[in-house]
Amino acid sequence: MTEPIIYELSVSGRSAAHLPALDVPPSPLPPAHLLRRELDLPEVSEPDLMRHYVRLSQLNYSVDTGMYPLGSCTMKYNPKVNEDAARIPSLLNVHPLQPAETAQGNLALMYGLQQALAEIGGFAGSSLQPAAGAQGELTGILMIRAWHRARGDTRRQVILVPDSAHGTNPASTSMAGLRAVEIRSDDRGNVDLEALAPHLNDQLAGIMLTNPNTLGLFDEHVCEVCRLVHEAGGLVYGDGANLNALMGIVKPAQLGIDVMHFNLHKTFSTPHGGGGPGAGPVGAGERLVDYLPGPIAVRKEGREGDQARYTLRMPAHSIGRMKAHYGHFAVLVRAYTYMRMLGAEGLRASSEAAVLNANYLQALLRGVFPLPHDRTCMHEFVLEGRLADAPGIRALDIAKRLMDYGYHPPTNYFPLIVPEALMIEPTETESKQELDRFASALRSIAEEARREPELLHNAPISAPVRRLDEVRAARDLVLSWTRPTRPAED
Ligand SMILES: *Cc1c(COP(=O)(O)O)cnc(C)c1O
C-alpha cells in the first residue's frame, strides 16, 4: 500500500482530542516504575484520524457494499432498524446481575423470542443461551446424551453424521464425549438409506441432520431417516443453519427433529462477516425440552403484553449453563426486531424469495460450470469450479477472479463431497438485476478461463492485497503495526 499509515502521519504535539478543562482535583500518577516512557501512539489531527478509519473500513468487503454469495453463511442484508433497536438505552443499559423485577423489558423480549423460535421450529420450547451455531450443536448433543443417561442407557455412544455435514458436526459430537460415524450420501445428495441401516442398533445415540443439506437440497428421505433413527432408540439433532429456506413453510420438528439450533446471525440477520458475535439458540421437542440449558425466561403472571411479569428459571433436567448470563443479548434484540418487522407472512416470503433466487441463479449457470446435483435446489446450490476445456483452472482461481468483478467469492471446497466445490447462496435480499450481473460475471470468467487462464491464476488484481498465502496468514498472525527497523526493508 502506498498511502501513509497513521503512525507515519504522526506529528509531535498534534491531537484530535479536545478535553474540557479539569473540574476535579488532579489525582497523582501511578508509581514511576509502572509508567512507560515511550507510548508509541500516533499524534494526529481529527481529519487524519477520520480518514484512517474510513479508509480501513473501505478495505473490507461487506454485505453493505455488494452481493456476498457465501453459501451456508446466509449473508443477507441486515436491516439497519435492527441496529437502532440494539441500541435502545433501556435494553442496553441493564446489568446482567440486576434483579429480574427491574429488567422486565429485557425478559419480555427474551420470552417473545423463545416463543417465536419454538413456533417457527415447531418445538415445545427454546433456550437462548448458546453463543453460536457450533455451541448450539454441542448443547443439543449434550442434551441427547443426558436424555439417554437419565434412562440408564449408557451404551449409546454413536452419533451419525452425513458426509455432507459442516465440520462443526463431528467436532461437537467429539466435544460432547460421543463418537461421530460418517454416513455417505447417495447420488441424489440424500442420506444413503443403505449406509444408514447397519447403524440402527443399540449403540446409536442419534443422528445430526442438516436439512436442506449443504448441497442446498431438501433430503427426500428426511422423514424416513428420522423414523428409522427413532425406532432404533436414537434421537435426531437438526443443524438449523439452513433454516433460511424453510421459515413459515416447514417446521423442522414435524419432520422428526428433536432438537435444533438456530443461527440467529444467519437466518435472522446480524452482521457476522468479521467473526462478530452470533447466537445459536436451541429449540427442543417434548422429549428434550426439560433438558434445555438455562436460565430461560418464563411468564409468571398476566397475559403477554403490558401486565405480564417475567422471571428466569432453569428447566427441570437442565444440562446447565452454556454461557455466562443470558447469551449474546444484543444479537437477540436484532433477531427479535427482524422477526417483528417482517411478521409471520414476511418470514415465509423471505424464505420463498431465497429459494426462488437460488433456483433462478442455478438456472442461469447451468451449463456454465458443471452442476453435479441437478435438482430443484433450496436456498443455495453447489457448482464444480472446473472446466473440461480449461484444465489448469481450479475453484480457487474462479473465486479469486470474482473479486475483480466486485463480488465476494462463494464458499469453496465445501461441502467436501463435491470436487472443486463452489457453493452459492444469493439470499432473498438480492434483486433479479443483481443476480443477472453475478451470473454474467461467472460466464465471463468461464470464457477467460479458456482464453486467458493466467488472468485467473493471477487474480485478484484489483483487491487491496493480491493472492495471499492463506495458511501462513492464519498461522503467522500480524495483528498490530510495528515500526520498521530498517527503512529499506520493504
Ligand atoms: C454456519 C454453520 C454452522 C456453524 O454455525 P456458527 O454459528 O458459525 O458456529 C453449522 N452448520 C452449518 C451447516 C453452517 O452453515
Coordinates of C-alpha atoms and ligand atoms in Angstrom, one line a residue:
M1 CA 0.0 0.0 0.0
T2 CA 1.4 3.4 -0.9
E3 CA -0.7 5.7 1.3
P4 CA 1.0 6.6 4.5
I5 CA -0.4 4.8 7.5
I6 CA -1.4 6.7 10.6
Y7 CA 1.8 6.2 12.5
E8 CA 3.7 7.8 9.7
L9 CA 1.4 10.8 9.8
S10 CA 2.3 11.5 13.4
V11 CA 3.5 15.0 14.3
S12 CA 4.6 15.6 17.8
G13 CA 2.0 17.7 19.7
R14 CA -0.8 17.3 17.2
S15 CA -4.1 16.0 18.7
A16 CA -7.6 15.0 17.7
A17 CA -8.9 15.2 21.3
H18 CA -10.5 18.3 22.8
L19 CA -10.8 17.7 26.5
P20 CA -12.8 20.1 28.7
A21 CA -11.0 22.0 31.5
L22 CA -10.3 19.9 34.6
D23 CA -13.0 20.4 37.2
V24 CA -11.9 17.9 39.8
P25 CA -8.7 17.7 41.8
P26 CA -5.9 16.1 39.7
S27 CA -5.0 12.6 41.0
P28 CA -1.4 11.6 41.3
L29 CA 0.2 9.4 38.6
P30 CA 0.9 5.8 39.5
P31 CA 4.5 5.0 40.7
A32 CA 7.2 5.7 38.1
H33 CA 8.1 2.0 37.6
L34 CA 4.6 1.4 36.3
L35 CA 4.8 4.2 33.7
R36 CA 6.1 3.7 30.2
R37 CA 8.5 6.4 29.0
E38 CA 7.6 6.0 25.4
L39 CA 4.0 5.3 24.5
D40 CA 4.2 4.7 20.8
L41 CA 0.9 6.3 19.9
P42 CA 0.4 8.4 16.7
E43 CA -0.3 12.1 17.3
V44 CA -2.7 13.1 14.5
S45 CA -5.5 15.6 13.8
E46 CA -9.2 14.7 13.6
P47 CA -9.2 14.6 9.8
D48 CA -6.2 12.2 9.8
L49 CA -7.9 10.0 12.3
M50 CA -11.2 10.0 10.4
R51 CA -9.5 9.2 7.1
H52 CA -7.5 6.4 8.7
Y53 CA -10.6 4.6 10.0
V54 CA -12.8 5.2 7.0
R55 CA -10.0 4.0 4.7
L56 CA -9.7 0.9 6.8
S57 CA -13.4 0.3 6.6
Q58 CA -13.3 0.6 2.8
L59 CA -10.6 -2.1 2.5
N60 CA -13.2 -4.6 3.7
Y61 CA -15.8 -6.1 1.5
S62 CA -19.2 -6.2 3.2
V63 CA -22.8 -7.1 2.5
D64 CA -23.5 -3.4 2.7
T65 CA -21.2 -2.8 -0.3
G66 CA -22.2 -5.8 -2.5
M67 CA -23.6 -9.3 -3.0
Y68 CA -22.0 -11.8 -0.7
P69 CA -22.9 -15.3 -2.0
L70 CA -21.1 -17.2 0.7
G71 CA -23.0 -20.5 0.7
S72 CA -24.3 -21.8 4.1
C73 CA -23.4 -18.5 5.8
T74 CA -26.6 -16.7 4.7
M75 CA -25.0 -13.3 4.2
K76 CA -28.3 -11.4 3.7
Y77 CA -28.6 -7.7 4.1
N78 CA -29.1 -6.7 7.7
P79 CA -31.8 -4.1 8.1
K80 CA -30.5 -1.0 10.0
V81 CA -33.6 -0.9 12.2
N82 CA -32.0 -3.9 14.0
E83 CA -29.1 -1.7 14.9
D84 CA -31.4 1.1 16.2
A85 CA -33.2 -1.5 18.4
A86 CA -30.0 -3.0 19.7
R87 CA -29.1 0.5 21.0
I88 CA -32.3 1.3 22.8
P89 CA -30.9 2.6 26.1
S90 CA -33.5 0.8 28.3
L91 CA -32.5 -2.6 26.8
L92 CA -28.8 -1.8 26.6
N93 CA -28.1 -0.2 30.0
V94 CA -29.1 -3.1 32.1
H95 CA -26.7 -5.0 34.3
P96 CA -26.8 -8.8 33.9
L97 CA -26.9 -9.2 37.7
Q98 CA -29.7 -6.8 38.4
P99 CA -32.9 -8.3 39.8
A100 CA -35.3 -9.8 37.2
E101 CA -38.1 -7.5 38.6
T102 CA -36.1 -4.5 37.3
A103 CA -35.3 -5.9 33.9
Q104 CA -38.8 -6.8 32.7
G105 CA -38.4 -5.3 29.2
N106 CA -35.4 -7.5 28.6
L107 CA -37.1 -10.6 29.9
A108 CA -40.2 -9.9 27.8
L109 CA -38.0 -9.7 24.7
M110 CA -36.3 -13.0 25.6
Y111 CA -39.6 -14.6 26.3
G112 CA -41.0 -13.4 23.0
L113 CA -38.0 -14.6 21.0
Q114 CA -38.1 -18.0 22.7
Q115 CA -41.7 -18.4 21.8
A116 CA -41.2 -17.2 18.2
L117 CA -38.3 -19.6 17.7
A118 CA -40.3 -22.5 19.2
E119 CA -43.2 -21.6 16.9
I120 CA -41.0 -21.4 13.7
G121 CA -39.3 -24.7 14.5
G122 CA -42.4 -26.5 15.8
F123 CA -40.8 -27.1 19.2
A124 CA -42.1 -27.2 22.7
G125 CA -39.6 -24.6 23.9
S126 CA -36.2 -23.0 23.3
S127 CA -33.2 -21.6 25.1
L128 CA -31.3 -18.5 24.0
Q129 CA -28.1 -19.5 25.8
P130 CA -25.7 -20.8 23.1
A131 CA -23.3 -18.3 21.7
A132 CA -23.3 -19.6 18.1
G133 CA -24.4 -22.4 15.9
A134 CA -21.5 -24.6 16.8
Q135 CA -22.2 -24.2 20.5
G136 CA -25.8 -24.9 19.8
E137 CA -24.7 -28.3 18.3
L138 CA -22.7 -29.1 21.4
T139 CA -25.7 -28.1 23.5
G140 CA -28.0 -30.4 21.6
I141 CA -25.7 -33.4 21.7
L142 CA -25.2 -32.9 25.4
M143 CA -29.0 -32.9 25.8
I144 CA -29.3 -36.1 23.8
R145 CA -26.6 -37.7 25.9
A146 CA -28.3 -36.5 29.1
W147 CA -31.6 -38.0 27.9
H148 CA -30.1 -41.4 27.3
R149 CA -28.3 -41.3 30.6
A150 CA -31.4 -40.4 32.5
R151 CA -32.9 -43.6 31.2
G152 CA -29.9 -45.6 32.3
D153 CA -28.9 -46.2 28.7
T154 CA -25.2 -45.5 28.7
R155 CA -24.3 -47.8 25.8
R156 CA -25.5 -45.4 23.2
Q157 CA -22.3 -43.6 22.1
V158 CA -22.6 -43.2 18.4
I159 CA -23.8 -40.0 16.6
L160 CA -24.2 -40.4 12.8
V161 CA -23.1 -37.5 10.7
P162 CA -23.7 -37.4 6.9
D163 CA -20.6 -36.8 4.8
S164 CA -22.1 -33.5 3.5
A165 CA -22.2 -32.1 7.1
H166 CA -20.4 -29.0 8.3
G167 CA -17.2 -29.8 10.1
T168 CA -18.6 -28.5 13.3
N169 CA -21.0 -31.5 13.5
P170 CA -18.3 -34.2 14.1
A171 CA -16.4 -31.7 16.3
S172 CA -19.4 -31.1 18.5
T173 CA -20.0 -34.8 18.8
S174 CA -16.5 -35.4 20.0
M175 CA -16.6 -32.5 22.4
A176 CA -19.7 -34.0 23.9
G177 CA -17.8 -37.2 24.5
L178 CA -19.6 -39.3 21.9
R179 CA -18.3 -40.9 18.7
A180 CA -19.1 -39.5 15.3
V181 CA -19.6 -42.0 12.5
E182 CA -19.8 -40.8 8.9
I183 CA -22.8 -41.7 6.7
R184 CA -22.3 -41.3 2.9
S185 CA -24.8 -39.5 0.7
D186 CA -26.5 -41.2 -2.3
D187 CA -26.2 -40.0 -5.8
R188 CA -29.1 -37.6 -5.4
G189 CA -27.4 -36.0 -2.5
N190 CA -29.7 -37.5 0.2
V191 CA -28.6 -39.5 3.3
D192 CA -28.0 -43.0 1.8
L193 CA -30.5 -45.3 3.5
E194 CA -28.4 -48.4 2.8
A195 CA -25.4 -46.8 4.6
L196 CA -27.7 -45.9 7.5
A197 CA -29.2 -49.4 8.0
P198 CA -26.2 -51.1 9.7
H199 CA -26.0 -48.4 12.4
L200 CA -29.6 -48.7 13.5
N201 CA -28.8 -50.6 16.7
D202 CA -28.5 -50.2 20.5
Q203 CA -25.2 -48.2 20.2
L204 CA -27.0 -45.4 18.4
A205 CA -27.4 -42.2 20.4
G206 CA -28.6 -40.1 17.5
I207 CA -28.0 -38.5 14.1
M208 CA -27.2 -34.9 13.1
L209 CA -29.2 -33.8 10.0
T210 CA -28.8 -30.6 8.1
N211 CA -31.9 -30.1 6.0
P212 CA -31.8 -28.6 3.5
N213 CA -28.3 -30.1 3.4
T214 CA -25.1 -28.3 2.5
L215 CA -25.7 -29.2 -1.2
G216 CA -28.7 -27.0 -0.9
L217 CA -31.0 -30.0 -1.3
F218 CA -34.1 -31.0 0.7
D219 CA -33.4 -34.5 1.8
E220 CA -36.1 -36.6 0.0
H221 CA -35.9 -39.2 2.8
V222 CA -35.8 -36.9 5.8
C223 CA -39.0 -38.2 7.4
E224 CA -37.9 -41.8 6.8
V225 CA -34.4 -41.2 8.3
C226 CA -36.0 -39.7 11.4
R227 CA -38.4 -42.6 11.8
L228 CA -35.7 -45.2 11.4
V229 CA -33.5 -43.5 14.0
H230 CA -36.3 -43.1 16.4
E231 CA -37.3 -46.8 16.0
A232 CA -33.7 -47.7 16.8
G233 CA -33.9 -45.7 20.0
G234 CA -31.9 -42.7 18.8
L235 CA -32.8 -39.0 18.7
V236 CA -32.4 -36.5 15.9
Y237 CA -30.4 -33.4 16.0
G238 CA -31.1 -30.7 13.4
D239 CA -28.4 -28.4 12.2
G240 CA -30.6 -25.4 11.6
A241 CA -28.1 -23.3 9.7
N242 CA -30.1 -23.7 6.5
L243 CA -33.5 -22.6 8.1
N244 CA -33.5 -19.6 5.7
A245 CA -35.1 -21.9 3.1
L246 CA -37.9 -23.1 5.4
M247 CA -39.3 -20.4 7.6
G248 CA -43.0 -20.5 7.7
I249 CA -43.1 -23.3 5.2
V250 CA -41.9 -26.4 7.1
K251 CA -41.5 -26.8 10.8
P252 CA -38.4 -29.0 11.4
A253 CA -40.0 -30.7 14.4
Q254 CA -42.7 -32.0 12.1
L255 CA -40.1 -33.8 10.0
G256 CA -39.0 -35.6 13.2
I257 CA -36.2 -33.4 14.6
D258 CA -36.0 -33.5 18.4
V259 CA -33.5 -30.6 19.0
M260 CA -32.1 -28.0 16.6
H261 CA -30.0 -24.8 16.7
F262 CA -31.0 -21.6 15.0
N263 CA -28.2 -19.4 13.7
L264 CA -29.7 -16.0 14.5
H265 CA -26.9 -14.3 12.8
K266 CA -27.7 -16.1 9.5
T267 CA -31.4 -16.6 9.3
F268 CA -32.5 -13.7 11.5
S269 CA -29.9 -11.1 10.3
T270 CA -27.0 -9.9 12.4
P271 CA -23.8 -8.8 10.7
H272 CA -21.3 -11.7 11.1
G273 CA -18.8 -11.5 8.3
G274 CA -15.9 -10.3 10.5
G275 CA -16.4 -13.0 13.1
G276 CA -18.5 -10.8 15.3
P277 CA -20.8 -12.3 17.9
G278 CA -23.6 -14.5 16.7
A279 CA -26.2 -16.5 18.7
G280 CA -27.2 -20.2 18.4
P281 CA -30.4 -20.7 20.4
V282 CA -31.7 -24.3 20.6
G283 CA -35.3 -25.4 20.2
A284 CA -36.4 -28.8 21.6
G285 CA -39.5 -31.0 21.3
E286 CA -41.4 -32.6 24.2
R287 CA -38.8 -35.3 24.9
L288 CA -35.9 -32.9 25.4
V289 CA -37.5 -29.6 26.4
D290 CA -36.7 -30.1 30.1
Y291 CA -33.0 -30.7 29.3
L292 CA -32.5 -27.2 27.7
P293 CA -29.7 -25.1 29.1
G294 CA -30.9 -22.1 31.2
P295 CA -31.8 -19.9 32.6
I296 CA -34.7 -19.3 30.3
A297 CA -37.4 -16.5 30.5
V298 CA -40.8 -17.7 31.7
R299 CA -44.0 -15.8 32.2
K300 CA -45.1 -15.6 35.9
E301 CA -48.4 -13.9 35.6
G302 CA -50.7 -11.9 33.3
R303 CA -51.2 -12.2 29.6
E304 CA -48.4 -11.4 27.2
G305 CA -48.1 -7.7 26.9
D306 CA -48.3 -4.8 29.4
Q307 CA -49.5 -6.6 32.5
A308 CA -47.4 -9.7 32.1
R309 CA -44.5 -10.3 34.5
Y310 CA -41.5 -12.4 33.7
T311 CA -38.8 -14.3 35.6
L312 CA -35.9 -16.6 34.9
R313 CA -35.9 -20.3 35.6
M314 CA -33.7 -23.4 35.0
P315 CA -35.6 -26.2 33.1
A316 CA -36.3 -29.3 35.3
H317 CA -33.4 -31.5 34.0
S318 CA -31.3 -28.7 32.5
I319 CA -27.8 -29.6 31.3
G320 CA -26.9 -26.3 33.0
R321 CA -25.4 -23.2 31.6
M322 CA -23.7 -23.0 28.2
K323 CA -22.8 -19.3 28.6
A324 CA -22.4 -16.6 31.2
H325 CA -25.6 -14.7 31.9
Y326 CA -28.2 -14.7 29.1
G327 CA -26.5 -15.4 25.8
H328 CA -25.5 -12.6 23.4
F329 CA -28.3 -10.3 24.3
A330 CA -27.7 -7.6 21.6
V331 CA -28.0 -10.3 18.9
L332 CA -31.2 -11.5 20.4
V333 CA -32.6 -7.9 20.1
R334 CA -31.6 -7.8 16.5
A335 CA -33.3 -11.1 15.7
Y336 CA -36.5 -10.2 17.6
T337 CA -36.7 -6.9 15.8
Y338 CA -36.2 -8.6 12.5
M339 CA -39.0 -11.1 13.1
R340 CA -41.4 -8.4 14.4
M341 CA -40.7 -6.2 11.4
L342 CA -41.4 -9.0 8.9
G343 CA -44.1 -10.8 10.8
A344 CA -45.1 -14.4 10.1
E345 CA -46.0 -13.7 6.4
G346 CA -42.8 -11.7 5.8
L347 CA -40.7 -14.5 7.2
R348 CA -42.3 -17.0 4.9
A349 CA -42.0 -14.6 2.0
S350 CA -38.2 -14.2 2.7
S351 CA -37.7 -18.0 2.6
E352 CA -39.7 -18.2 -0.6
A353 CA -37.7 -15.5 -2.2
A354 CA -34.4 -17.1 -1.0
V355 CA -35.4 -20.3 -2.7
L356 CA -36.6 -18.6 -5.9
N357 CA -33.4 -16.5 -6.1
A358 CA -31.2 -19.6 -5.8
N359 CA -33.2 -21.5 -8.4
Y360 CA -33.1 -18.6 -10.8
L361 CA -29.3 -18.3 -10.4
Q362 CA -28.9 -22.1 -10.7
A363 CA -30.8 -22.0 -14.0
L364 CA -28.6 -19.1 -15.3
L365 CA -25.4 -21.0 -14.5
R366 CA -26.5 -24.5 -15.7
G367 CA -24.1 -25.3 -18.5
V368 CA -21.6 -22.6 -17.5
F369 CA -20.0 -24.7 -14.8
P370 CA -20.8 -28.4 -14.0
L371 CA -23.8 -28.8 -11.7
P372 CA -23.3 -32.2 -10.0
H373 CA -26.7 -32.4 -8.4
D374 CA -29.1 -31.0 -11.0
R375 CA -32.3 -30.9 -8.9
T376 CA -34.6 -28.1 -7.8
C377 CA -32.5 -26.5 -5.1
M378 CA -33.5 -24.8 -1.9
H379 CA -31.7 -21.6 -0.8
E380 CA -28.3 -22.5 -2.3
F381 CA -26.6 -24.8 -4.8
V382 CA -23.2 -26.2 -5.4
L383 CA -21.3 -26.0 -8.7
E384 CA -18.0 -27.6 -9.6
G385 CA -15.4 -24.9 -10.2
R386 CA -13.6 -26.7 -13.1
L387 CA -14.0 -26.9 -16.8
A388 CA -13.1 -29.8 -19.1
D389 CA -11.6 -27.4 -21.7
A390 CA -9.6 -25.3 -19.2
P391 CA -7.7 -28.0 -17.3
G392 CA -5.5 -25.7 -15.2
I393 CA -8.3 -23.8 -13.6
R394 CA -9.5 -24.6 -10.1
A395 CA -12.4 -23.4 -7.9
L396 CA -9.9 -21.2 -6.0
D397 CA -8.9 -19.3 -9.3
I398 CA -12.6 -18.7 -10.1
A399 CA -13.3 -17.5 -6.5
K400 CA -10.4 -15.1 -6.6
R401 CA -11.3 -13.8 -10.1
L402 CA -14.8 -13.0 -8.9
M403 CA -13.2 -10.4 -6.5
D404 CA -12.1 -8.5 -9.6
Y405 CA -15.7 -8.4 -10.7
G406 CA -16.7 -6.8 -7.4
Y407 CA -18.1 -9.9 -5.7
H408 CA -17.3 -11.7 -2.5
P409 CA -16.3 -15.3 -3.5
P410 CA -18.8 -18.1 -2.8
T411 CA -17.9 -20.7 -0.2
N412 CA -15.3 -23.0 -1.9
Y413 CA -14.0 -26.5 -1.2
F414 CA -17.1 -27.2 0.9
P415 CA -19.1 -29.5 1.0
L416 CA -16.2 -31.9 0.8
I417 CA -18.1 -34.4 -1.3
V418 CA -18.1 -32.2 -4.4
P419 CA -14.7 -31.8 -6.1
E420 CA -13.7 -28.1 -6.5
A421 CA -17.0 -27.1 -4.9
L422 CA -18.4 -23.5 -5.3
M423 CA -21.3 -23.2 -3.0
I424 CA -23.5 -20.3 -3.9
E425 CA -26.2 -18.7 -1.7
P426 CA -27.6 -15.5 -3.1
T427 CA -30.2 -14.9 -0.3
E428 CA -33.5 -13.2 -0.7
T429 CA -32.1 -9.7 -0.5
E430 CA -30.6 -9.6 -4.0
S431 CA -32.6 -8.3 -6.9
K432 CA -33.1 -10.1 -10.2
Q433 CA -30.8 -7.5 -11.8
E434 CA -28.0 -8.2 -9.3
L435 CA -28.4 -12.0 -9.9
D436 CA -28.2 -11.4 -13.7
R437 CA -25.0 -9.3 -13.2
F438 CA -23.4 -12.0 -10.9
A439 CA -24.3 -14.8 -13.5
S440 CA -22.7 -12.8 -16.3
A441 CA -19.6 -12.3 -14.2
L442 CA -19.3 -16.0 -13.8
R443 CA -20.0 -16.5 -17.5
S444 CA -17.2 -14.1 -18.4
I445 CA -14.8 -15.8 -16.0
A446 CA -15.5 -19.2 -17.7
E447 CA -14.6 -17.6 -21.0
E448 CA -11.4 -16.1 -19.6
A449 CA -10.5 -19.5 -18.2
R450 CA -10.4 -20.9 -21.7
R451 CA -8.8 -17.8 -23.4
E452 CA -6.5 -16.3 -20.8
P453 CA -6.1 -18.7 -17.9
E454 CA -3.3 -16.5 -16.5
L455 CA -5.8 -13.8 -15.6
L456 CA -7.4 -16.3 -13.2
H457 CA -4.2 -17.6 -11.8
N458 CA -3.1 -14.1 -11.0
A459 CA -6.4 -12.9 -9.6
P460 CA -7.3 -10.9 -7.6
I461 CA -5.7 -8.0 -9.5
S462 CA -7.9 -5.1 -8.1
A463 CA -8.2 -6.1 -4.5
P464 CA -6.3 -4.2 -1.8
V465 CA -4.0 -7.2 -1.4
R466 CA -3.2 -9.8 -4.0
R467 CA -3.5 -13.6 -3.6
L468 CA -2.5 -14.5 -0.1
D469 CA -0.7 -17.4 1.4
E470 CA -3.8 -18.2 3.4
V471 CA -2.2 -20.9 5.6
R472 CA 0.6 -18.5 6.5
A473 CA -1.9 -15.6 7.0
A474 CA -3.8 -17.7 9.6
R475 CA -0.8 -19.3 11.3
D476 CA 1.5 -16.3 11.4
L477 CA -0.8 -13.6 12.5
V478 CA 0.4 -10.0 12.5
L479 CA -2.2 -8.1 14.3
S480 CA -0.5 -4.8 15.0
W481 CA 1.7 -2.3 13.3
T482 CA 5.4 -2.4 14.2
R483 CA 7.7 0.4 13.4
P484 CA 10.0 -0.8 10.6
T485 CA 13.6 -1.1 12.0
R486 CA 15.4 -0.8 8.7
P487 CA 13.8 1.7 6.4
A488 CA 14.8 -0.2 3.2
E489 CA 13.2 -3.4 4.4
D490 CA 10.1 -3.3 2.3
Ligands
LIG1 C1 -22.6 -21.9 10.0 C2 -22.9 -23.3 10.1 C3 -22.6 -23.9 11.3 C4 -22.0 -23.3 12.5 O1 -22.6 -22.2 12.9 P1 -21.7 -21.0 13.6 O2 -22.8 -20.0 14.1 O3 -20.8 -20.5 12.6 O4 -21.0 -21.6 14.8 C5 -23.0 -25.3 11.4 N1 -23.5 -25.9 10.3 C6 -23.8 -25.3 9.1 C7 -24.4 -26.1 8.0 C8 -23.4 -24.0 9.0 O5 -23.6 -23.4 7.8

